[in-house]
Amino acid sequence: MKTTRKCRAMLAVGLNLVALFFSITAFITTYWCEGTQRVPKPNCSKETKSNCINFNGNGTANSSNPNLVHYSWETGDDRFLFRYFHTGIWYSCEENINGIGEKCQNFIDLAPASERGVLWLSVISEVLYIVLLVVGFTLMCLELFHSSNVIDGLKLNAFAAVFTVLSGLLGMVAHVMYTQVFQVTVSLGPEEWRPHSWDYGWSFWAEDLDIPLPPEEEEVSLLTLASTHSETGTKRTLEARLKDGFSRG
């Protein structure tokens, strides 16, 4: 029974650690959503000689370059290109079409003013989610490695289960609120930033896989709690019966 209880406690600690890893990874990365943006091609210059517009052949770029575009005023052909972007809670990064690397800007500044309050609530909920996971992990470790008293172990297990439940609720709220803010920003955000096409990225799916873990931890913790409580109750009943038998004898 003691071995089974310890295995359950170790399983709960492992699930908490996985949830903590996924939540921190999703929080600090910028791949919640990714896609392409339709942006005008830059004018050709000495620095930009490809994927640019050459106005009637008067640009400074070499006209033999196959990536150079001869702009037609009549039809407006080939004025745009599609650049890759990815966005997280904190930053939105776009491909630098004029050079190497990416350009990043604060996603909070991109969100419409009406949605910034919701976005900040999402950030706060995500931070509290991680904090509660850390607290739950600490309590589980204390119960597993440093609690020699059964009653103290029961108390630590109960508190860990409570913190785990709260963390799961906050994680789900943060997830939903950020998704809402991003979708509104796609429609009402700055015109030069609005995506042409987009989908959820690996950070979003990491967070999505992470949310069901706290309920699983809670279930394991409650099973451990119930098992320990039952074992303690049975032990006390046997001790009481033995004492009663000795007293009669």
XYZ file of N, CA, C and O in Angstrom, residues 74-211:
552
model
N -1.188 49.879 -65.510
C -2.526 49.585 -66.025
C -3.202 48.450 -65.240
O -4.382 48.533 -64.903
N -2.457 47.407 -64.951
C -3.066 46.237 -64.308
C -2.740 46.118 -62.828
O -3.446 45.445 -62.084
N -1.685 46.779 -62.397
C -1.276 46.681 -60.990
C -0.762 45.310 -60.624
O -0.939 44.845 -59.500
N -0.139 44.610 -61.593
C 0.319 43.239 -61.357
C 1.516 43.200 -60.420
O 2.359 44.098 -60.433
N 1.602 42.131 -59.648
C 2.788 41.809 -58.845
C 3.216 42.935 -57.909
O 4.400 43.199 -57.737
N 2.257 43.572 -57.312
C 2.608 44.629 -56.363
C 2.862 44.104 -54.960
O 3.439 44.800 -54.135
N 2.409 42.893 -54.673
C 2.444 42.401 -53.301
C 3.250 41.108 -53.192
O 3.416 40.368 -54.160
N 3.717 40.863 -51.984
C 4.331 39.581 -51.654
C 3.798 39.129 -50.296
O 3.176 39.892 -49.561
N 4.039 37.883 -49.988
C 3.537 37.313 -48.745
C 4.715 37.005 -47.825
O 5.593 36.232 -48.184
N 4.707 37.647 -46.667
C 5.789 37.431 -45.716
C 5.277 36.621 -44.525
O 4.117 36.749 -44.111
N 6.150 35.812 -43.985
C 5.811 34.937 -42.861
C 5.822 35.729 -41.559
O 6.643 36.623 -41.368
N 4.903 35.408 -40.669
C 4.887 36.028 -39.340
C 4.489 34.981 -38.299
O 3.873 33.960 -38.612
N 4.861 35.244 -37.059
C 4.422 34.409 -35.937
C 4.238 35.297 -34.715
O 4.965 36.278 -34.521
N 3.268 34.955 -33.897
C 2.855 35.820 -32.792
C 2.704 35.022 -31.508
O 2.228 33.885 -31.528
N 3.118 35.646 -30.400
C 2.909 35.064 -29.079
C 2.180 36.042 -28.186
O 1.601 37.030 -28.650
N 2.218 35.777 -26.891
C 1.552 36.671 -25.947
C 2.230 38.033 -25.916
O 1.571 39.076 -25.836
N 3.559 38.044 -26.032
C 4.295 39.289 -25.852
C 4.651 39.974 -27.169
O 4.533 41.194 -27.277
N 5.089 39.224 -28.164
C 5.614 39.839 -29.387
C 5.010 39.205 -30.638
O 4.610 38.036 -30.640
N 4.992 40.005 -31.694
C 4.660 39.534 -33.035
C 5.875 39.804 -33.917
O 6.367 40.934 -33.988
N 6.377 38.762 -34.559
C 7.589 38.877 -35.378
C 7.266 38.589 -36.838
O 6.538 37.641 -37.150
N 7.788 39.437 -37.734
C 7.565 39.278 -39.176
C 8.898 39.125 -39.898
O 9.927 39.652 -39.462
N 8.853 38.427 -40.983
C 10.025 38.277 -41.841
C 10.454 39.633 -42.371
O 9.620 40.444 -42.786
N 11.747 39.892 -42.356
C 12.281 41.153 -42.860
C 12.504 41.029 -44.362
O 13.462 40.395 -44.805
N 11.611 41.627 -45.162
C 11.704 41.466 -46.614
C 12.830 42.304 -47.222
O 13.219 42.103 -48.375
N 13.374 43.242 -46.453
C 14.466 44.082 -46.948
C 15.838 43.637 -46.459
O 16.838 44.289 -46.735
N 15.874 42.546 -45.727
C 17.158 42.111 -45.196
C 17.056 40.728 -44.588
O 16.148 39.953 -44.879
N 17.986 40.441 -43.691
C 18.056 39.133 -43.051
C 17.437 39.221 -41.662
O 17.548 40.232 -40.977
N 16.807 38.133 -41.239
C 16.252 38.078 -39.889
C 14.787 38.470 -39.833
O 14.066 38.437 -40.833
N 14.371 38.881 -38.642
C 12.973 39.229 -38.399
C 12.870 40.575 -37.693
O 13.815 41.027 -37.057
N 11.703 41.166 -37.832
C 11.380 42.386 -37.093
C 10.250 42.059 -36.136
O 9.226 41.515 -36.540
N 10.433 42.403 -34.867
C 9.432 42.086 -33.848
C 8.872 43.374 -33.245
O 9.573 44.381 -33.129
N 7.614 43.317 -32.877
C 6.972 44.434 -32.207
C 6.060 43.897 -31.107
O 5.643 42.741 -31.138
N 5.772 44.769 -30.153
C 4.966 44.375 -29.007
C 3.541 44.065 -29.438
O 2.870 44.904 -30.033
N 3.074 42.853 -29.139
C 1.717 42.471 -29.544
C 0.660 43.282 -28.797
O -0.431 43.534 -29.325
N 0.971 43.694 -27.576
C 0.014 44.498 -26.808
C -0.271 45.816 -27.522
O -1.396 46.322 -27.502
N 0.747 46.389 -28.192
C 0.534 47.631 -28.943
C -0.296 47.391 -30.199
O -0.952 48.312 -30.699
N -0.266 46.180 -30.737
C -1.031 45.866 -31.945
C -2.500 45.630 -31.646
O -3.361 45.885 -32.495
N -2.801 45.134 -30.466
C -4.182 44.815 -30.117
C -5.020 46.085 -30.045
O -4.537 47.140 -29.620
N -6.284 46.027 -30.477
C -7.171 47.202 -30.353
C -7.292 47.645 -28.907
O -7.194 46.820 -27.988
N -7.488 48.937 -28.714
C -7.556 49.480 -27.357
C -8.640 48.803 -26.522
O -8.479 48.597 -25.311
N -9.742 48.418 -27.171
C -10.851 47.792 -26.453
C -10.502 46.398 -25.944
O -11.175 45.867 -25.052
N -9.448 45.787 -26.500
C -9.090 44.418 -26.134
C -7.841 44.333 -25.260
O -7.476 43.237 -24.824
N -7.192 45.451 -25.013
C -5.942 45.390 -24.245
C -6.175 44.979 -22.798
O -5.342 44.298 -22.199
N -7.304 45.391 -22.235
C -7.630 44.958 -20.879
C -7.783 43.447 -20.798
O -7.290 42.804 -19.858
N -8.455 42.866 -21.797
C -8.620 41.408 -21.840
C -7.275 40.719 -22.015
O -7.004 39.674 -21.409
N -6.405 41.321 -22.847
C -5.084 40.743 -23.067
C -4.256 40.752 -21.781
O -3.571 39.766 -21.456
N -4.315 41.849 -21.031
C -3.587 41.902 -19.770
C -4.146 40.888 -18.767
O -3.394 40.286 -17.989
N -5.462 40.701 -18.765
C -6.053 39.678 -17.901
C -5.556 38.294 -18.296
O -5.313 37.437 -17.443
N -5.403 38.081 -19.596
C -4.865 36.813 -20.081
C -3.434 36.608 -19.588
O -3.067 35.507 -19.141
N -2.627 37.669 -19.656
C -1.235 37.587 -19.188
C -1.190 37.296 -17.691
O -0.432 36.420 -17.229
N -2.009 38.011 -16.917
C -2.034 37.811 -15.464
C -2.492 36.394 -15.127
O -1.919 35.730 -14.246
N -3.520 35.912 -15.836
C -4.006 34.553 -15.588
C -2.937 33.516 -15.907
O -2.785 32.518 -15.184
N -2.182 33.761 -16.985
C -1.123 32.824 -17.362
C -0.015 32.816 -16.310
O 0.524 31.748 -15.972
N 0.334 33.993 -15.780
C 1.369 34.071 -14.738
C 0.902 33.345 -13.471
O 1.655 32.564 -12.865
N -0.355 33.590 -13.079
C -0.887 32.919 -11.893
C -0.971 31.409 -12.100
O -0.742 30.628 -11.170
N -1.285 31.006 -13.316
C -1.321 29.583 -13.656
C 0.038 28.935 -13.396
O 0.135 27.876 -12.758
N 1.087 29.592 -13.868
C 2.442 29.052 -13.673
C 2.826 29.078 -12.196
O 3.413 28.111 -11.669
N 2.485 30.161 -11.484
C 2.822 30.272 -10.064
C 2.136 29.158 -9.263
O 2.760 28.507 -8.403
N 0.852 28.916 -9.548
C 0.129 27.876 -8.816
C 0.669 26.486 -9.138
O 0.703 25.605 -8.266
N 1.107 26.286 -10.378
C 1.743 25.012 -10.716
C 3.030 24.819 -9.918
O 3.323 23.711 -9.440
N 3.796 25.894 -9.762
C 5.041 25.822 -8.975
C 4.729 25.516 -7.515
O 5.394 24.674 -6.880
N 3.707 26.174 -6.964
C 3.323 25.921 -5.570
C 2.870 24.473 -5.399
O 3.268 23.785 -4.442
N 2.024 23.999 -6.327
C 1.573 22.616 -6.255
C 2.722 21.634 -6.363
O 2.767 20.627 -5.640
N 3.666 21.912 -7.263
C 4.834 21.052 -7.424
C 5.669 21.008 -6.142
O 6.119 19.937 -5.718
N 5.843 22.172 -5.508
C 6.613 22.231 -4.259
C 5.941 21.419 -3.162
O 6.607 20.659 -2.428
N 4.616 21.559 -3.028
C 3.891 20.816 -1.991
C 3.955 19.312 -2.240
O 4.107 18.519 -1.303
N 3.843 18.917 -3.514
C 3.926 17.486 -3.839
C 5.304 16.923 -3.501
O 5.420 15.802 -2.998
N 6.340 17.697 -3.793
C 7.703 17.250 -3.483
C 7.915 17.146 -1.972
O 8.562 16.207 -1.485
N 7.363 18.110 -1.215
C 7.473 18.055 0.241
C 6.763 16.822 0.783
O 7.271 16.134 1.673
N 5.577 16.541 0.228
C 4.812 15.383 0.679
C 5.524 14.079 0.335
O 5.478 13.098 1.077
N 6.215 14.072 -0.818
C 6.854 12.853 -1.299
C 8.178 12.567 -0.597
O 8.475 11.407 -0.249
N 8.972 13.606 -0.353
C 10.342 13.381 0.105
C 10.607 13.773 1.567
O 11.551 13.283 2.171
N 9.789 14.684 2.111
C 10.135 15.222 3.430
C 9.042 15.051 4.474
O 9.175 15.570 5.580
N 7.971 14.383 4.132
C 6.880 14.241 5.098
C 6.875 12.821 5.657
O 6.445 11.877 4.996
N 7.361 12.677 6.890
C 7.358 11.367 7.540
C 6.067 11.120 8.305
O 5.694 9.978 8.577
N 5.364 12.191 8.650
C 4.108 12.078 9.371
C 2.954 11.925 8.384
O 2.832 12.699 7.440
N 2.106 10.918 8.619
C 1.005 10.641 7.690
C 0.018 11.803 7.629
O -0.454 12.194 6.558
N -0.304 12.379 8.768
C -1.275 13.485 8.803
C -0.743 14.696 8.060
O -1.471 15.345 7.277
N 0.529 15.007 8.252
C 1.136 16.126 7.517
C 1.114 15.853 6.017
O 0.886 16.759 5.209
N 1.363 14.594 5.646
C 1.301 14.231 4.228
C -0.078 14.424 3.652
O -0.230 14.882 2.512
N -1.113 14.078 4.434
C -2.493 14.283 3.975
C -2.787 15.757 3.755
O -3.426 16.141 2.766
N -2.333 16.589 4.669
C -2.572 18.035 4.538
C -1.875 18.596 3.298
O -2.465 19.370 2.531
N -0.618 18.212 3.092
C 0.125 18.689 1.921
C -0.532 18.218 0.630
O -0.643 18.973 -0.340
N -0.990 16.985 0.638
C -1.649 16.438 -0.545
C -2.938 17.186 -0.846
O -3.256 17.471 -2.017
N -3.696 17.512 0.197
C -4.955 18.238 0.011
C -4.709 19.635 -0.546
O -5.395 20.078 -1.482
N -3.726 20.338 0.009
C -3.403 21.673 -0.494
C -2.894 21.620 -1.937
O -3.227 22.479 -2.759
N -2.078 20.610 -2.239
C -1.577 20.465 -3.609
C -2.715 20.262 -4.588
O -2.721 20.814 -5.696
N -3.725 19.471 -4.191
C -4.877 19.236 -5.068
C -5.656 20.531 -5.309
O -6.092 20.814 -6.436
N -5.816 21.349 -4.258
C -6.539 22.619 -4.400
C -5.812 23.558 -5.353
O -6.414 24.145 -6.270
N -4.507 23.705 -5.168
C -3.724 24.584 -6.046
C -3.722 24.077 -7.489
O -3.726 24.865 -8.437
N -3.726 22.764 -7.647
C -3.740 22.190 -8.994
C -5.045 22.500 -9.715
O -5.051 22.851 -10.899
N -6.167 22.391 -8.994
C -7.474 22.717 -9.592
C -7.530 24.174 -10.016
O -7.953 24.512 -11.127
N -7.093 25.064 -9.131
C -7.106 26.495 -9.446
C -6.212 26.818 -10.641
O -6.575 27.629 -11.502
N -5.052 26.180 -10.708
C -4.142 26.446 -11.823
C -4.764 26.019 -13.147
O -4.638 26.713 -14.160
N -5.439 24.868 -13.165
C -6.080 24.414 -14.394
C -7.157 25.371 -14.883
O -7.259 25.659 -16.077
N -7.944 25.898 -13.956
C -8.993 26.861 -14.331
C -8.383 28.144 -14.899
O -8.846 28.670 -15.920
N -7.339 28.653 -14.251
C -6.703 29.880 -14.726
C -6.035 29.673 -16.089
O -6.080 30.552 -16.955
N -5.427 28.509 -16.301
C -4.815 28.227 -17.593
C -5.838 28.213 -18.710
O -5.591 28.731 -19.800
N -6.997 27.620 -18.454
C -8.048 27.574 -19.467
C -8.574 28.975 -19.774
O -8.800 29.323 -20.941
N -8.756 29.790 -18.730
C -9.234 31.168 -18.925
C -8.238 31.973 -19.753
O -8.620 32.698 -20.688
N -6.943 31.872 -19.421
C -5.909 32.601 -20.165
C -5.890 32.180 -21.628
O -5.763 33.012 -22.534
N -6.034 30.906 -21.881
C -6.020 30.353 -23.239
C -7.160 30.934 -24.072
O -6.959 31.409 -25.196
N -8.354 30.928 -23.506
C -9.541 31.409 -24.218
C -9.449 32.911 -24.468
O -9.770 33.400 -25.564
N -9.011 33.673 -23.460
C -8.962 35.132 -23.606
C -7.942 35.551 -24.656
O -8.202 36.462 -25.458
N -6.772 34.906 -24.687
C -5.776 35.265 -25.703
C -6.296 34.958 -27.107
O -6.101 35.746 -28.033
N -6.950 33.808 -27.268
C -7.505 33.453 -28.577
C -8.511 34.491 -29.042
O -8.519 34.895 -30.214
N -9.343 34.960 -28.119
C -10.325 35.987 -28.470
C -9.645 37.283 -28.896
O -10.018 37.889 -29.907
N -8.623 37.693 -28.136
C -7.925 38.941 -28.463
C -7.247 38.845 -29.823
O -7.308 39.784 -30.631
N -6.619 37.727 -30.113
C -5.925 37.587 -31.395
C -6.913 37.653 -32.553
O -6.649 38.310 -33.574
N -8.052 36.987 -32.425
C -9.034 37.000 -33.506
C -9.592 38.397 -33.747
O -9.823 38.789 -34.901
N -9.791 39.157 -32.676
C -10.254 40.544 -32.832
C -9.159 41.390 -33.477
O -9.437 42.238 -34.340
N -7.897 41.160 -33.100
C -6.782 41.912 -33.678
C -6.637 41.618 -35.163
O -6.273 42.513 -35.947
N -6.901 40.397 -35.573
C -6.858 40.046 -36.994
C -7.840 40.897 -37.791
O -7.555 41.331 -38.915
N -9.003 41.186 -37.203
C -10.038 41.961 -37.907
C -9.879 43.463 -37.734
O -10.124 44.230 -38.675
N -9.454 43.901 -36.535
C -9.457 45.336 -36.227
C -8.077 45.917 -35.946
O -7.961 47.104 -35.633
N -7.038 45.110 -36.053
C -5.689 45.601 -35.783
C -5.173 46.485 -36.898
O -5.887 46.776 -37.876
N -3.931 46.940 -36.795
C -3.347 47.786 -37.848
C -3.417 47.105 -39.210
O -3.135 45.912 -39.339
N -3.799 47.879 -40.220
C -4.019 47.298 -41.546
C -2.750 46.672 -42.112
O -2.804 45.630 -42.781
N -1.600 47.295 -41.843
C -0.353 46.754 -42.399
C 0.073 45.460 -41.709
O 0.950 44.744 -42.212
N -0.529 45.145 -40.561
C -0.168 43.924 -39.837
C -1.139 42.774 -40.089
O -0.764 41.607 -39.977
N -2.371 43.067 -40.451
C -3.412 42.039 -40.517
C -2.994 40.862 -41.397
O -2.547 41.043 -42.524
N -3.156 39.643 -40.897
C -2.735 38.464 -41.661
C -3.614 38.227 -42.888
O -4.822 38.494 -42.871
N -2.989 37.708 -43.929
C -3.738 37.240 -45.094
C -4.280 35.840 -44.832
O -5.403 35.508 -45.223
N -3.486 35.020 -44.164
C -3.908 33.690 -43.725
C -3.141 33.346 -42.459
O -2.007 33.793 -42.272
N -3.747 32.573 -41.582
C -3.075 32.227 -40.336
C -3.658 30.941 -39.769
O -4.740 30.509 -40.136
N -2.900 30.353 -38.866
C -3.338 29.156 -38.158
C -2.630 29.130 -36.807
O -1.719 29.916 -36.564
N -3.051 28.235 -35.950
C -2.426 28.122 -34.639
C -1.075 27.423 -34.753
O -0.923 26.462 -35.494
N -0.087 27.923 -33.972
C 1.262 27.380 -34.023
C 1.528 26.386 -32.911
O 0.648 26.053 -32.102
N 2.778 25.937 -32.817
C 3.112 24.885 -31.861
C 3.036 25.359 -30.415
O 2.766 24.553 -29.503
N 3.249 26.655 -30.159
C 3.107 27.161 -28.782
C 1.661 27.042 -28.309
O 1.398 26.691 -27.153
N 0.724 27.316 -29.227
C -0.700 27.199 -28.892
C -1.041 25.756 -28.556
O -1.738 25.476 -27.577
N -0.542 24.823 -29.373
C -0.864 23.412 -29.134
C -0.162 22.893 -27.890
O -0.696 21.998 -27.206
N 1.020 23.423 -27.579
C 1.688 23.044 -26.325
C 0.839 23.451 -25.122
O 0.658 22.687 -24.170
N 0.295 24.671 -25.189
C -0.596 25.140 -24.119
C -1.889 24.338 -24.101
O -2.435 24.029 -23.036
N -2.378 23.977 -25.284
C -3.616 23.208 -25.384
C -3.446 21.813 -24.781
O -4.355 21.293 -24.125
N -2.294 21.199 -25.004
C -2.017 19.892 -24.405
C -1.748 20.000 -22.914
O -1.958 19.048 -22.157
N -1.288 21.171 -22.496
C -0.915 21.390 -21.108
C -2.137 21.524 -20.196
O -2.113 21.087 -19.046
N -3.228 22.109 -20.709
C -4.399 22.400 -19.873
C -5.021 21.154 -19.248
O -5.436 21.186 -18.084
